Short mmCIF file of C-alpha atoms in Angstrom, two decimals:
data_model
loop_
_atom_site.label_atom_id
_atom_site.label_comp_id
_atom_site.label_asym_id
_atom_site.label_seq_id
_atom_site.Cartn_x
_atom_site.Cartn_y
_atom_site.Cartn_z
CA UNK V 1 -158.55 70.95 -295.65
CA UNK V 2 -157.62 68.53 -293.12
CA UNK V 3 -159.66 66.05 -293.93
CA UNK V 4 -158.23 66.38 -297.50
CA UNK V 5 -154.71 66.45 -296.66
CA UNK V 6 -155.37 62.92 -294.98
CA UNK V 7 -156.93 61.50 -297.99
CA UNK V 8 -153.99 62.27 -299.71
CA UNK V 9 -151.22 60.99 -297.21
CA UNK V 10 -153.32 58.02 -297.28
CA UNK V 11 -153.19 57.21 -301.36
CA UNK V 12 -149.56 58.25 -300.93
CA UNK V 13 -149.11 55.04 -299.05
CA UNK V 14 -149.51 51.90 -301.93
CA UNK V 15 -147.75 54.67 -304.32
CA UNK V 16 -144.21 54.38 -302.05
CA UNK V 17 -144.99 50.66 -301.17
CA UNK V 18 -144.53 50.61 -305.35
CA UNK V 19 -141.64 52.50 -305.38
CA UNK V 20 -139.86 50.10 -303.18
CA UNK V 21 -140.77 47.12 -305.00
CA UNK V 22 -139.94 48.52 -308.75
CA UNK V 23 -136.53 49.99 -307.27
CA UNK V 24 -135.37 47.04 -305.76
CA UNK V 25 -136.28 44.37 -308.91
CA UNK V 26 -134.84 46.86 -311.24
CA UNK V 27 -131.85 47.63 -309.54
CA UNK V 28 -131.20 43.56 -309.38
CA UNK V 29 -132.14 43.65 -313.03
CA UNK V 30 -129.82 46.12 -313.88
CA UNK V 31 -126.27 44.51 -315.90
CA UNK V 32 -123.34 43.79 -313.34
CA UNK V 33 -122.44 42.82 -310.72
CA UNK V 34 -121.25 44.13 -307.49
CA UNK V 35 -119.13 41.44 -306.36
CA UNK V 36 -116.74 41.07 -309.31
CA UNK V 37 -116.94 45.25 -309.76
CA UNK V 38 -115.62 45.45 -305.97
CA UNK V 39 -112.96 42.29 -306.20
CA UNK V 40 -111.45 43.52 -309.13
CA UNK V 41 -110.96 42.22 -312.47
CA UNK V 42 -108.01 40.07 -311.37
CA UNK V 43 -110.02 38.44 -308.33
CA UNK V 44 -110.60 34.83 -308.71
CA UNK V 45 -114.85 33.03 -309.01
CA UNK V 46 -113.65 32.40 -305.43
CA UNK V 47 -113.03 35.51 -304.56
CA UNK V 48 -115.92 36.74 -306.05
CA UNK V 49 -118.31 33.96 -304.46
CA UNK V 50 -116.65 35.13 -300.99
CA UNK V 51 -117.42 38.90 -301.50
CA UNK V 52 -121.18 38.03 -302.92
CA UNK V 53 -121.59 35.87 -300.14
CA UNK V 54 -120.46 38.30 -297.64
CA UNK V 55 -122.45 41.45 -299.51
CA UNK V 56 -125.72 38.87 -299.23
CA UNK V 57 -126.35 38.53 -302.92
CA UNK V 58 -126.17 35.03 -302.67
CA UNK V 59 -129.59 34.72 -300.85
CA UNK V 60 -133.17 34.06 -302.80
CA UNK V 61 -134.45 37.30 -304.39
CA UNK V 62 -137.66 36.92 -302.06
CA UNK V 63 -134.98 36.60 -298.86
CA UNK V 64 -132.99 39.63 -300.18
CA UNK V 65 -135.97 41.80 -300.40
CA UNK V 66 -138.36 40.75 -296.30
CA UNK V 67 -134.08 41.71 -295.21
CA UNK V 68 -134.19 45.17 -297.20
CA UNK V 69 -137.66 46.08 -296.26
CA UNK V 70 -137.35 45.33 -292.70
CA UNK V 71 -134.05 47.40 -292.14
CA UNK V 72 -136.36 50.03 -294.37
CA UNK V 73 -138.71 49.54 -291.11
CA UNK V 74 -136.69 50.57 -289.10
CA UNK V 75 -134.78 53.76 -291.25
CA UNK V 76 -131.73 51.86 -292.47
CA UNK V 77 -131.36 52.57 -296.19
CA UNK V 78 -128.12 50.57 -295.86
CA UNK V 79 -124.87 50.94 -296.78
CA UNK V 80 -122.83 52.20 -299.72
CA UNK V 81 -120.00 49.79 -301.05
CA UNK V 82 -118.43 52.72 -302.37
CA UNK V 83 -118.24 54.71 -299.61
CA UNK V 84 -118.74 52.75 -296.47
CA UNK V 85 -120.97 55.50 -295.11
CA UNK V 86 -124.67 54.79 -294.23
CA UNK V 87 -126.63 55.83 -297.21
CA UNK V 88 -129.20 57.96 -295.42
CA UNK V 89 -126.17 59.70 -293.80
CA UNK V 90 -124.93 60.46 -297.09
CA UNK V 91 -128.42 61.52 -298.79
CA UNK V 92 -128.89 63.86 -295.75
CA UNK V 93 -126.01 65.34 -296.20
CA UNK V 94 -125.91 66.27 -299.89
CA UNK V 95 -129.61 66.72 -300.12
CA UNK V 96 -129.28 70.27 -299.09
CA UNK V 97 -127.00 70.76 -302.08
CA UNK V 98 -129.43 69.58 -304.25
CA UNK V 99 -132.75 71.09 -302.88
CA UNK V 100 -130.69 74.51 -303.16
CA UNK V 101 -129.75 74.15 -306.75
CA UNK V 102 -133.18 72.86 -308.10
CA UNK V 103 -135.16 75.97 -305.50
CA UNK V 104 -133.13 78.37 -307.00
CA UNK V 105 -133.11 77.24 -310.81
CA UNK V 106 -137.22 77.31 -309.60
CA UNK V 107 -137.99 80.37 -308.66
CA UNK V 108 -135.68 81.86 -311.47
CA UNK V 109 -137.69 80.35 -313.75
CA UNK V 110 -141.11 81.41 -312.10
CA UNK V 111 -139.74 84.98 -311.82
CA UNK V 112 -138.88 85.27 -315.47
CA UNK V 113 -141.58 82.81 -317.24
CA UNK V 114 -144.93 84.07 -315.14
CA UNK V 115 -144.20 88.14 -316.02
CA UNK V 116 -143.09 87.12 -319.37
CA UNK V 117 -146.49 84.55 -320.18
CA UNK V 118 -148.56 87.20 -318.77
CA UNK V 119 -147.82 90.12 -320.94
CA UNK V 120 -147.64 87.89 -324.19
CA UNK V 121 -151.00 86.93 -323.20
CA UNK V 122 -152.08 90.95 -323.02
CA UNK V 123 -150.33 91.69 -326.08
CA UNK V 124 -150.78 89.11 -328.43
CA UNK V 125 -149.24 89.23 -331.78
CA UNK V 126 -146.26 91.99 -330.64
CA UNK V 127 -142.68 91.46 -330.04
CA UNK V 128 -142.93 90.55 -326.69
CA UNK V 129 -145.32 87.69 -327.87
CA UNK V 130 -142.69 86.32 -330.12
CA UNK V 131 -139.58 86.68 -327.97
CA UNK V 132 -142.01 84.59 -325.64
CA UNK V 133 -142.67 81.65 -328.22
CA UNK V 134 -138.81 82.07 -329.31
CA UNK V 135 -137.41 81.54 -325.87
CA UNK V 136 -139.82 78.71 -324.80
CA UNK V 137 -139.31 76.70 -328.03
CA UNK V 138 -135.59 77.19 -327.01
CA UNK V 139 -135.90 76.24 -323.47
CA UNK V 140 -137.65 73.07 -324.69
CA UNK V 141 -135.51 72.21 -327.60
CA UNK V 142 -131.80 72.10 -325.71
CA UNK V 143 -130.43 69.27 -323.45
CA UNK V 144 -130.01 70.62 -320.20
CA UNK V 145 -126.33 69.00 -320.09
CA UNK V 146 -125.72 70.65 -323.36
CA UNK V 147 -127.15 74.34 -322.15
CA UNK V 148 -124.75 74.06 -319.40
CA UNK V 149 -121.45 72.82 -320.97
CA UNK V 150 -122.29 76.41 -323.25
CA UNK V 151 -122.62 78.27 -320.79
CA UNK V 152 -119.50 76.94 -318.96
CA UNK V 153 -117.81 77.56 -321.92
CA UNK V 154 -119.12 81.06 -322.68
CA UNK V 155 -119.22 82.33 -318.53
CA UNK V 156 -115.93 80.39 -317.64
CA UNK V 157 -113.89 79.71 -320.44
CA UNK V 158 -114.15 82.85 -322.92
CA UNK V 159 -114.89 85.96 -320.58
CA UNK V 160 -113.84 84.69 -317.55
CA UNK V 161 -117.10 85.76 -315.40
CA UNK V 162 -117.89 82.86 -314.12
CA UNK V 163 -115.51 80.72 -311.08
CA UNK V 164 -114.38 77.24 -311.74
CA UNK V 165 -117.36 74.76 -311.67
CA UNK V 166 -116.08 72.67 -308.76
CA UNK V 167 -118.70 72.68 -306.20
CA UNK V 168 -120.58 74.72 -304.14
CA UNK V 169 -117.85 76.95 -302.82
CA UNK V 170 -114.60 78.11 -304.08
CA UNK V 171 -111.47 76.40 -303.11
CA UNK V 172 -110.34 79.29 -301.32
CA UNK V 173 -113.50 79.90 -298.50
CA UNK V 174 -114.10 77.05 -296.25
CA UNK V 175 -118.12 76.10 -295.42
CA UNK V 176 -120.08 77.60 -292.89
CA UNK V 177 -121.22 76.04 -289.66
CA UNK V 178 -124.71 73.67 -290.91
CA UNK V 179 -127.48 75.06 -289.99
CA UNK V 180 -129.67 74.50 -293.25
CA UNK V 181 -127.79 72.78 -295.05
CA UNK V 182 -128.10 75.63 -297.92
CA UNK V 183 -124.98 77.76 -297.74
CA UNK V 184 -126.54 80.84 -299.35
CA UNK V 185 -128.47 80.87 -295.65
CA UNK V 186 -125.32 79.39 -293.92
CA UNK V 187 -123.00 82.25 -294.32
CA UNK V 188 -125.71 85.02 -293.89
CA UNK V 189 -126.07 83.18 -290.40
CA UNK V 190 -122.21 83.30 -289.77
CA UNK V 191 -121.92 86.68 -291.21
CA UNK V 192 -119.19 85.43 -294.05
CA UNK V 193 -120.66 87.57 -296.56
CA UNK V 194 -117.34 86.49 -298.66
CA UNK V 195 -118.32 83.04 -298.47
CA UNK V 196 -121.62 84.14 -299.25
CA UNK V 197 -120.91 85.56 -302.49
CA UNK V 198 -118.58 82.63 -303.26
CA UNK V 199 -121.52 80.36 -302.70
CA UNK V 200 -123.81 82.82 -305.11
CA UNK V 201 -121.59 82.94 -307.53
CA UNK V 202 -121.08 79.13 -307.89
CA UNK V 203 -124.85 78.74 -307.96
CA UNK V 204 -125.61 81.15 -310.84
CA UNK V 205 -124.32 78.92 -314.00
CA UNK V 206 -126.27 75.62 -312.98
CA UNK V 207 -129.65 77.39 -311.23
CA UNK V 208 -129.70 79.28 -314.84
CA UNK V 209 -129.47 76.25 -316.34
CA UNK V 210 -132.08 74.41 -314.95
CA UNK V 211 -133.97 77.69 -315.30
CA UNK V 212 -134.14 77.56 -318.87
CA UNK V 213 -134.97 74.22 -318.58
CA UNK V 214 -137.87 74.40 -317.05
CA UNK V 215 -138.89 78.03 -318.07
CA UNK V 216 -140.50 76.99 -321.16
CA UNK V 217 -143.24 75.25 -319.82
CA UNK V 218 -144.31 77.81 -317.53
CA UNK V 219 -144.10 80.22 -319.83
CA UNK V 220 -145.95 78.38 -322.55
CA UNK V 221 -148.83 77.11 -319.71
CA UNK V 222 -149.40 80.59 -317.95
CA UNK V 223 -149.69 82.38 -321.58
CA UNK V 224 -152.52 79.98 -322.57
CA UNK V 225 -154.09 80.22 -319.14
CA UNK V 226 -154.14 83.67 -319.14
CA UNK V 227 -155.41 83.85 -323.01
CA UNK V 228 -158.24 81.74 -322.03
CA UNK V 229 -159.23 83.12 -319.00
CA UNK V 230 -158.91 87.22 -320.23
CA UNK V 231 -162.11 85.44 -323.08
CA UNK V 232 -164.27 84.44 -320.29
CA UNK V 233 -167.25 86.82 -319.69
CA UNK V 234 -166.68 87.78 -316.17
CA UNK V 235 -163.32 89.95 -317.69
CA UNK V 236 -165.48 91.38 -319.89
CA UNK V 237 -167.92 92.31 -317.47
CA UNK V 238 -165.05 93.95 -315.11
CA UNK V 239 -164.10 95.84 -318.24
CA UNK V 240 -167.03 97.25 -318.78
CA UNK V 241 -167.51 97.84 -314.81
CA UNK V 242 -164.88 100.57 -315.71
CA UNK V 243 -162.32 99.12 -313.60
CA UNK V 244 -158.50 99.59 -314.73
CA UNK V 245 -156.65 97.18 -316.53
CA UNK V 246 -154.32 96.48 -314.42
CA UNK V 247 -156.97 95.85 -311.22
CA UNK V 248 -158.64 93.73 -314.15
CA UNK V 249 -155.40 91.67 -315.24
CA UNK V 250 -153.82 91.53 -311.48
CA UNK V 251 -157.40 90.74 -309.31
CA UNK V 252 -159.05 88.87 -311.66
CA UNK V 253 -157.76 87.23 -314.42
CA UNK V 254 -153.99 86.38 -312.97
CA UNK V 255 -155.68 84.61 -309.69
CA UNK V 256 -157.83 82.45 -312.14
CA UNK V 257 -154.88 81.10 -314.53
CA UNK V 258 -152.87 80.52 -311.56
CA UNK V 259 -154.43 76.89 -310.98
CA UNK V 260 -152.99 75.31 -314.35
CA UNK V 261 -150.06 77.22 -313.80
CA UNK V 262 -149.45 75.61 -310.08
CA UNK V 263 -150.35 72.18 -311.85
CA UNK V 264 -147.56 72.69 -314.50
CA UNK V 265 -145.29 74.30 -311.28
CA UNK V 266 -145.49 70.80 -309.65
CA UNK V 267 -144.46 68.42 -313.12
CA UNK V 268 -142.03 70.98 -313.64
CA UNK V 269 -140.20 70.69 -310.38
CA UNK V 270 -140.25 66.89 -310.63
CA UNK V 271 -138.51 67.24 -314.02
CA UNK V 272 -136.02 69.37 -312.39
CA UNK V 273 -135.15 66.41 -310.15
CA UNK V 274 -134.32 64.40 -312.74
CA UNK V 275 -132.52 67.16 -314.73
CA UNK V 276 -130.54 67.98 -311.58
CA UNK V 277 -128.80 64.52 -311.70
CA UNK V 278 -127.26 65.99 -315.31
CA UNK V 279 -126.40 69.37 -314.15
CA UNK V 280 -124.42 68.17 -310.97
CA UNK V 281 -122.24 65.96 -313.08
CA UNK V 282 -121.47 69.11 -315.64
CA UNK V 283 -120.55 71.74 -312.76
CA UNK V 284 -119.36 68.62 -309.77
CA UNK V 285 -122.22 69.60 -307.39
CA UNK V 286 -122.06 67.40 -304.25
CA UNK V 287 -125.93 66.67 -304.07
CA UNK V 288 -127.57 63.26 -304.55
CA UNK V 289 -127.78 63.02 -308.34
CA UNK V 290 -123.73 62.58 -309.10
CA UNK V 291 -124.26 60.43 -305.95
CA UNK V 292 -127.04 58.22 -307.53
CA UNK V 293 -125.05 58.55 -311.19
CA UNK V 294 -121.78 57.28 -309.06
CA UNK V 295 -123.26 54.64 -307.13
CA UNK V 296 -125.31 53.27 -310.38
CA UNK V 297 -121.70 52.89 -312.23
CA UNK V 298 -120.48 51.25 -309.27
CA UNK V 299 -123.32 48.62 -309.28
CA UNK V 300 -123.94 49.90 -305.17
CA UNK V 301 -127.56 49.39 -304.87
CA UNK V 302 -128.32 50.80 -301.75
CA UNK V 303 -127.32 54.50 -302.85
CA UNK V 304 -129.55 53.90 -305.98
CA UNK V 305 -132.69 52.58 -304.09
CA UNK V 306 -132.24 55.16 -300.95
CA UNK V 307 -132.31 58.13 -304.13
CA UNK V 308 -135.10 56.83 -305.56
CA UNK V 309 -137.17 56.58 -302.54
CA UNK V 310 -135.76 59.87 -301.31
CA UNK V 311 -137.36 60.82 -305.17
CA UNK V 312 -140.65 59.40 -304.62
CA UNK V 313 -141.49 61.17 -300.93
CA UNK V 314 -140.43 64.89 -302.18
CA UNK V 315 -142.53 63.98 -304.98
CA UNK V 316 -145.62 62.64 -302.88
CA UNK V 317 -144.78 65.90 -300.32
CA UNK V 318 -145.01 68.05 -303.81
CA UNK V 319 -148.23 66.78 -304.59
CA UNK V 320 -149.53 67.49 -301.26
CA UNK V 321 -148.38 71.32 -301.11
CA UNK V 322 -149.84 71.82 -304.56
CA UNK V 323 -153.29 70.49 -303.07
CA UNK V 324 -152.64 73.25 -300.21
CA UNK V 325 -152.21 75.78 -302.53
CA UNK V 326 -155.14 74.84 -304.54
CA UNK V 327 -157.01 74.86 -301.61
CA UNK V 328 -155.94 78.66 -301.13
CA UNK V 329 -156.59 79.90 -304.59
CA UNK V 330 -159.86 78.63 -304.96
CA UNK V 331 -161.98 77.55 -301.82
CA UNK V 332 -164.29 75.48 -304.07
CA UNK V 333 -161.03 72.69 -304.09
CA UNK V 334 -161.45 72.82 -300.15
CA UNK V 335 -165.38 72.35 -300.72
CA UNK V 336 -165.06 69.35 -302.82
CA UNK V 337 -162.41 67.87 -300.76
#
């Protein structure tokens, strides 16, 4: 396991030596320009000259890029124009945010889509088969920015269940000391179990979001797994061992679908990153999406580079638990490893 883990920290390395390269052409490639944007539309070529000259731009490409990658060297992902804050300040800061949204829109995806794939797969053809092909088709069919501007207007605007989507707290509770970073963990560590519920209830309207977002290809993947694997002989042969159903289903069959299902677990999550950028502009969540979407508008490259590269090592980290797991569920992975 070791031995594999290595291997894969090691073919990690050209894949974020990539990601640096095609972030920083692109974001040079991108239209405007962050001189004129931060002089002003009344600023003179002077004064725009002066500003590019001071920002760097005016350098060779080739001279711009040995200066980024050697402050990258040494951890400076530089600084935002927008803010004046370091940018790897800022991303640690509002990563939390976002890591807590996407986890939670996870697992309330996995706790709804698994159970549900499962028992369309052991009752194929009946109602609970169709609700499952009904919901996934919807899941997969609606913008997650559209899902949640409904559901904003249905939760918040016609019954009034829902708070304000402003944030991660209400305007009225303060936030708890940092431990995590995650505030649903914050204020059970302070004890502000007001705060706490504050911080829930904020969280419920996007994590569902992204839920449905991403339930549909669970559902769809652990259905099909399941279906294929509950053919196979050695189910049969447990059935007619005269073991139970549900010891057949729950021993047998559900720990052999589970691989594809991981697999689809890890593309699933990455899509949630890049849904999450979406869902934080519809209900203002302080995490490093509306940062990214901000700085982007702005023409400030460093925020835009440091999110993309903050992007790329979850993803390669991802990767690497989802060869763990593997390596739990079936020891064969280990073997060939």
């Amino acid at each position: 396991m070791l031995t594999m883990i290595g291997k894969r920290l090691l073919f990690a390395i050209p894949s974020l030596i990539g990601v640096v390269i095609v972030t920083f052409l692109l974001t040079r490639a991108l239209p405007g320009d962050p001189a004129a944007y931060f002089a002003g539309p009344a600023a003179t070529k002077e004064a725009v000259d002066q500003i590019r000259k001071k920002l760097g731009f005016d350098k060779p490409l080739i001279e711009q890029f040995v200066r980024y990658t050697g402050d990258l060297a040494h951890g400076d992902l530089g600084t935002s124009l927008t803010t004046g804050q370091p940018v790897a300040a800022e991303l640690r800061n509002r990563l939390p945010a976002s890591a807590e949204l996407t986890l939670l829109g996870l697992v309330v995806s996995i706790v709804i889509a698994i159970p549900l794939g499962v028992l369309a797969a052991t009752r194929p053809g009946s109602w609970i088969d169709h609700l499952c092909r009904v919901t996934t088709t919807a899941g997969v069919s609606l913008p997650v920015f559209f899902t949640g501007l409904v559901l904003v207007y249905l939760f918040y605007f016609r019954l009034g269940w829902a708070p304000a989507p402003l944030g991660r707290l209400d305007v009225f509770y303060s936030a708890p000391p940092t431990v995590t970073g995650f505030y649903l963990i914050d204020t059970l560590i302070a004890r502000d179990f007001e705060a706490f519920r504050s911080a829930l209830s904020q969280l419920i309207l996007p994590a569902v979001t992204l839920a449905i977002f991403s339930l549909a290809p669970i559902a769809r993947m652990t259905r099909a797994s399941m279906l294929a694997v509950l053919a196979s002989d050695f189910v049969r042969t447990a059935r007619a061992s005269g073991l139970s159903p549900g010891k057949v289903i729950v021993t047998y069959a559900f720990r052999n679908a589970m691989l594809p299902v991981i697999t689809t677990l890890s593309m699933v999550f990455s899509f949630l990153l890049g849904a999450n950028v979406l869902v934080e502009k519809v209900f203002a969540w302080p995490g490093i999406g509306s940062y990214a979407v901000e700085a982007l508008i702005a023409s400030d490259f460093a925020p835009v580079q440091g999110f993309v590269l903050t992007m790329a090592v979850m993803y390669v980290l991802l990767n690497l638990l989802i060869d763990i797991l593997y390596g739990v569920i079936d020891p064969r992975v280990r073997l060939e490893g």
